[in-house]
Amino acid sequence: MKSITIKGSERESVGKKATKALRNAGMVPCVVYGGEKPLHFSAPELSFRDLVYTGAAHTVKVDLGEGKLNAIMQDIQFHPVTDKILHIDFYQIFDDKEITMNIPVRLVGNSPGVRNGGRLLFRKRKLAIKALPDKLPDFFDIDISKLKIGDNITVESLLNDDFAILHPDSQVVVQVKTARAAVVVEDDEDEEGVEGEEGATTEAAAEGGDAPAEGGEN
C-alpha cells in the first residue's frame, strides 16, 4: 500500500486559542494515538490533499523532523460551511501488529448482464479488512466482465491468505438484477451496437445511480 509523507511540527500548546491560531494560518491540528502517549502536531492543509481527496486507501508517514512514525487516518473533521479541514486523528501502526482498515472496491470491465438491460447494484464500495501493514492492498479490483443477469460476486471469492475480510463470506459486493426491459441471453454472443450504452450504464451505477445506501458506511 502506498504511503504518504506528512511533514509537520509537534505542538506544545493544544488549547483553543493555539488551535484557532493554527487554523487561521492554514495549518491543521492533528493527534496520533496508539503510541506510549498521544502525539499532537500540525501541518499545512495542502499536505493532506493526496490523503483526504482520493478514493484510494493510504498509510501515512508522519515526519516531525527528529523522527518519523507510521500511521493510518482514523477520523477527520470538516468545517460545516467551508469544508476546510478542522482536525485529523491518526492511529500509529507497527510492522508486527495487525490493523483494521476500510479498502475501496473498484469494478473492472463491462457486464453482459447490464448490456442486456439488467441493473448493476454496487452493494459494498469499501470492505473492512484486518492485516499487517505491509499486506494491506490499495484496492479490491473486481472483474464484472462475466456477470450475467442474476449473477453476483460475494466476499467469498475475494478471500486471501494475506488478510482477513471482516464481512460474512456470503456478503454480496456487486450483482446484476433483472430489470423490466431485460433480455436474458443463454450464450456469450455479443449484440451489435450496444457497447457504448453498456459502458454508460455501468458508469452511472458505479457513481451511485442504482446502488442503494450502505447504511452510513464510509
Short mmCIF file of C-alpha atoms in Angstrom, two decimals:
data_model
loop_
_atom_site.label_atom_id
_atom_site.label_comp_id
_atom_site.label_asym_id
_atom_site.label_seq_id
_atom_site.Cartn_x
_atom_site.Cartn_y
_atom_site.Cartn_z
CA MET A 1 0.00 0.00 0.00
CA LYS A 2 1.20 3.49 -0.88
CA SER A 3 2.43 5.67 1.98
CA ILE A 4 2.06 9.45 2.01
CA THR A 5 4.52 11.58 3.97
CA ILE A 6 3.13 14.42 6.07
CA LYS A 7 5.72 16.91 7.31
CA GLY A 8 4.62 18.73 10.43
CA SER A 9 5.66 20.29 13.71
CA GLU A 10 4.99 18.91 17.16
CA ARG A 11 2.63 21.06 19.19
CA GLU A 12 3.45 22.21 22.68
CA SER A 13 0.16 24.01 23.29
CA VAL A 14 -3.17 22.36 22.48
CA GLY A 15 -5.56 24.97 23.88
CA LYS A 16 -8.41 26.58 21.95
CA LYS A 17 -6.53 29.80 21.28
CA ALA A 18 -3.49 27.97 19.92
CA THR A 19 -5.70 25.73 17.79
CA LYS A 20 -7.58 28.71 16.34
CA ALA A 21 -4.32 30.48 15.54
CA LEU A 22 -3.07 27.41 13.69
CA ARG A 23 -6.21 27.18 11.58
CA ASN A 24 -6.06 30.88 10.74
CA ALA A 25 -2.51 30.27 9.49
CA GLY A 26 -3.65 27.47 7.18
CA MET A 27 -2.44 24.69 9.46
CA VAL A 28 -4.38 21.59 10.53
CA PRO A 29 -4.19 20.44 14.18
CA CYS A 30 -3.64 16.66 14.40
CA VAL A 31 -3.11 13.98 17.01
CA VAL A 32 -1.61 10.48 16.78
CA TYR A 33 -2.91 7.80 19.14
CA GLY A 34 -1.66 4.26 19.67
CA GLY A 35 1.83 5.02 20.99
CA GLU A 36 3.01 5.50 24.55
CA LYS A 37 1.08 8.76 24.71
CA PRO A 38 -0.95 10.94 22.30
CA LEU A 39 1.27 12.99 20.00
CA HIS A 40 -0.04 16.41 18.94
CA PHE A 41 1.26 18.07 15.78
CA SER A 42 0.18 20.40 12.98
CA ALA A 43 0.82 20.51 9.25
CA PRO A 44 -0.22 22.71 6.29
CA GLU A 45 -3.68 21.88 4.96
CA LEU A 46 -2.30 21.32 1.46
CA SER A 47 -0.20 18.45 2.85
CA PHE A 48 -3.34 16.34 3.21
CA ARG A 49 -4.63 16.78 -0.35
CA ASP A 50 -3.45 13.37 -1.60
CA LEU A 51 -4.60 11.67 1.58
CA VAL A 52 -8.09 13.09 2.00
CA TYR A 53 -9.33 13.92 -1.50
CA THR A 54 -8.84 10.49 -3.07
CA GLY A 55 -10.70 7.23 -3.35
CA ALA A 56 -7.59 5.20 -2.55
CA ALA A 57 -6.51 3.96 0.86
CA HIS A 58 -3.10 5.07 2.13
CA THR A 59 -0.90 4.74 5.14
CA VAL A 60 0.82 7.88 6.45
CA LYS A 61 4.41 8.59 7.42
CA VAL A 62 4.37 11.47 9.92
CA ASP A 63 7.68 13.35 9.69
CA LEU A 64 8.31 15.70 12.61
CA GLY A 65 11.96 16.35 11.82
CA GLU A 66 13.56 14.48 14.70
CA GLY A 67 11.70 11.26 13.98
CA LYS A 68 9.13 9.55 11.78
CA LEU A 69 6.26 7.27 12.63
CA ASN A 70 3.78 5.26 10.57
CA ALA A 71 0.05 5.74 10.99
CA ILE A 72 -3.36 5.49 9.38
CA MET A 73 -6.04 8.18 9.36
CA GLN A 74 -8.66 7.38 11.97
CA ASP A 75 -11.03 10.34 11.86
CA ILE A 76 -11.34 13.73 10.15
CA GLN A 77 -13.47 16.78 10.90
CA PHE A 78 -14.53 19.35 8.30
CA HIS A 79 -15.99 22.83 8.76
CA PRO A 80 -19.77 22.52 8.14
CA VAL A 81 -19.84 25.56 5.82
CA THR A 82 -16.44 25.94 4.19
CA ASP A 83 -15.43 22.22 4.16
CA LYS A 84 -11.97 23.18 5.39
CA ILE A 85 -10.21 20.51 7.41
CA LEU A 86 -10.54 21.29 11.12
CA HIS A 87 -8.82 18.33 12.76
CA ILE A 88 -7.45 14.87 11.95
CA ASP A 89 -6.92 11.88 14.24
CA PHE A 90 -4.31 9.29 13.31
CA TYR A 91 -3.54 5.88 14.78
CA GLN A 92 0.07 4.71 14.96
CA ILE A 93 0.82 1.39 13.30
CA PHE A 94 3.65 -1.10 13.80
CA ASP A 95 5.09 -3.60 11.33
CA ASP A 96 4.36 -6.60 13.57
CA LYS A 97 0.81 -5.65 14.60
CA GLU A 98 -2.31 -6.20 12.50
CA ILE A 99 -4.60 -3.25 11.86
CA THR A 100 -8.15 -2.86 10.59
CA MET A 101 -8.77 -0.64 7.58
CA ASN A 102 -11.50 0.04 5.01
CA ILE A 103 -10.27 -0.73 1.48
CA PRO A 104 -12.09 0.71 -1.60
CA VAL A 105 -13.62 -1.60 -4.20
CA ARG A 106 -13.17 -0.89 -7.92
CA LEU A 107 -15.19 -2.52 -10.70
CA VAL A 108 -13.26 -3.60 -13.79
CA GLY A 109 -14.75 -4.43 -17.20
CA ASN A 110 -18.30 -4.34 -18.56
CA SER A 111 -21.09 -6.67 -17.57
CA PRO A 112 -23.01 -8.56 -20.31
CA GLY A 113 -25.98 -8.58 -17.94
CA VAL A 114 -26.03 -4.78 -17.96
CA ARG A 115 -25.72 -4.78 -21.76
CA ASN A 116 -28.87 -6.88 -21.89
CA GLY A 117 -30.85 -4.49 -19.70
CA GLY A 118 -30.03 -5.65 -16.17
CA ARG A 119 -29.33 -3.33 -13.26
CA LEU A 120 -25.86 -3.26 -11.75
CA LEU A 121 -26.06 -2.91 -7.97
CA PHE A 122 -22.82 -1.95 -6.22
CA ARG A 123 -23.56 -3.17 -2.70
CA LYS A 124 -20.20 -2.67 -0.93
CA ARG A 125 -17.96 0.18 -2.07
CA LYS A 126 -15.49 -0.48 0.76
CA LEU A 127 -14.53 -3.65 2.60
CA ALA A 128 -13.10 -3.76 6.11
CA ILE A 129 -10.03 -5.97 6.39
CA LYS A 130 -7.51 -6.89 9.06
CA ALA A 131 -3.86 -7.36 8.12
CA LEU A 132 -0.25 -6.49 8.82
CA PRO A 133 0.59 -3.04 7.38
CA ASP A 134 2.72 -4.42 4.53
CA LYS A 135 -0.10 -6.77 3.46
CA LEU A 136 -2.74 -4.06 3.03
CA PRO A 137 -3.98 -3.79 -0.58
CA ASP A 138 -4.64 -0.42 -2.24
CA PHE A 139 -7.92 -1.58 -3.80
CA PHE A 140 -10.09 -4.59 -4.37
CA ASP A 141 -10.33 -4.81 -8.17
CA ILE A 142 -13.39 -6.89 -9.13
CA ASP A 143 -13.84 -8.11 -12.71
CA ILE A 144 -17.51 -7.89 -13.71
CA SER A 145 -16.99 -8.85 -17.37
CA LYS A 146 -18.70 -12.24 -16.85
CA LEU A 147 -21.64 -11.06 -14.73
CA LYS A 148 -24.92 -12.01 -16.40
CA ILE A 149 -28.42 -11.17 -15.18
CA GLY A 150 -28.93 -12.87 -11.82
CA ASP A 151 -25.20 -13.24 -11.12
CA ASN A 152 -23.33 -11.77 -8.16
CA ILE A 153 -19.89 -11.60 -6.61
CA THR A 154 -19.55 -12.24 -2.88
CA VAL A 155 -16.81 -11.78 -0.29
CA GLU A 156 -16.02 -15.49 -0.51
CA SER A 157 -14.45 -15.04 -3.96
CA LEU A 158 -12.13 -12.32 -2.60
CA LEU A 159 -10.61 -14.27 0.29
CA ASN A 160 -6.83 -14.14 0.51
CA ASP A 161 -4.17 -15.55 2.83
CA ASP A 162 -2.61 -12.09 3.24
CA PHE A 163 -5.56 -10.60 5.12
CA ALA A 164 -8.91 -11.32 6.77
CA ILE A 165 -12.05 -9.72 5.35
CA LEU A 166 -14.31 -8.66 8.21
CA HIS A 167 -17.60 -9.43 6.47
CA PRO A 168 -19.55 -12.70 6.09
CA ASP A 169 -18.42 -14.84 3.16
CA SER A 170 -21.96 -14.60 1.77
CA GLN A 171 -21.93 -10.77 1.71
CA VAL A 172 -22.79 -9.60 -1.84
CA VAL A 173 -20.36 -6.98 -3.15
CA VAL A 174 -21.84 -6.44 -6.62
CA GLN A 175 -24.70 -8.04 -8.54
CA VAL A 176 -26.79 -7.73 -11.69
CA LYS A 177 -30.53 -7.86 -11.14
CA THR A 178 -33.34 -8.22 -13.64
CA ALA A 179 -34.90 -5.02 -14.90
CA ARG A 180 -38.29 -4.72 -16.61
CA ALA A 181 -36.76 -4.45 -20.09
CA ALA A 182 -34.00 -7.02 -19.52
CA VAL A 183 -33.22 -9.72 -22.07
CA VAL A 184 -31.88 -13.00 -20.73
CA VAL A 185 -29.19 -14.37 -23.08
CA GLU A 186 -28.19 -18.03 -22.79
CA ASP A 187 -24.90 -17.76 -24.72
CA ASP A 188 -21.99 -15.33 -24.77
CA GLU A 189 -22.70 -13.78 -28.18
CA ASP A 190 -22.35 -10.00 -28.16
CA GLU A 191 -25.16 -7.91 -29.62
CA GLU A 192 -24.07 -5.21 -32.04
CA GLY A 193 -24.49 -1.53 -31.30
CA VAL A 194 -24.84 -1.75 -27.52
CA GLU A 195 -21.22 -1.46 -26.40
CA GLY A 196 -21.40 2.27 -25.66
CA GLU A 197 -24.74 2.05 -23.90
CA GLU A 198 -23.38 -0.61 -21.56
CA GLY A 199 -20.40 1.47 -20.56
CA ALA A 200 -22.64 4.44 -19.78
CA THR A 201 -24.96 2.28 -17.67
CA THR A 202 -22.11 0.74 -15.73
CA GLU A 203 -20.50 4.11 -15.07
CA ALA A 204 -23.77 5.56 -13.80
CA ALA A 205 -24.28 2.62 -11.46
CA ALA A 206 -20.73 2.89 -10.16
CA GLU A 207 -21.35 6.56 -9.36
CA GLY A 208 -24.28 5.53 -7.18
CA GLY A 209 -27.23 5.87 -9.59
CA ASP A 210 -28.57 2.38 -8.95
CA ALA A 211 -26.75 1.46 -5.78
CA PRO A 212 -28.73 1.83 -2.54
CA ALA A 213 -27.19 3.48 0.52
CA GLU A 214 -24.95 1.27 2.62
CA GLY A 215 -26.22 2.36 5.98
CA GLY A 216 -23.68 5.06 6.70
CA GLU A 217 -20.51 3.21 5.78
CA ASN A 218 -17.53 5.34 4.82
#
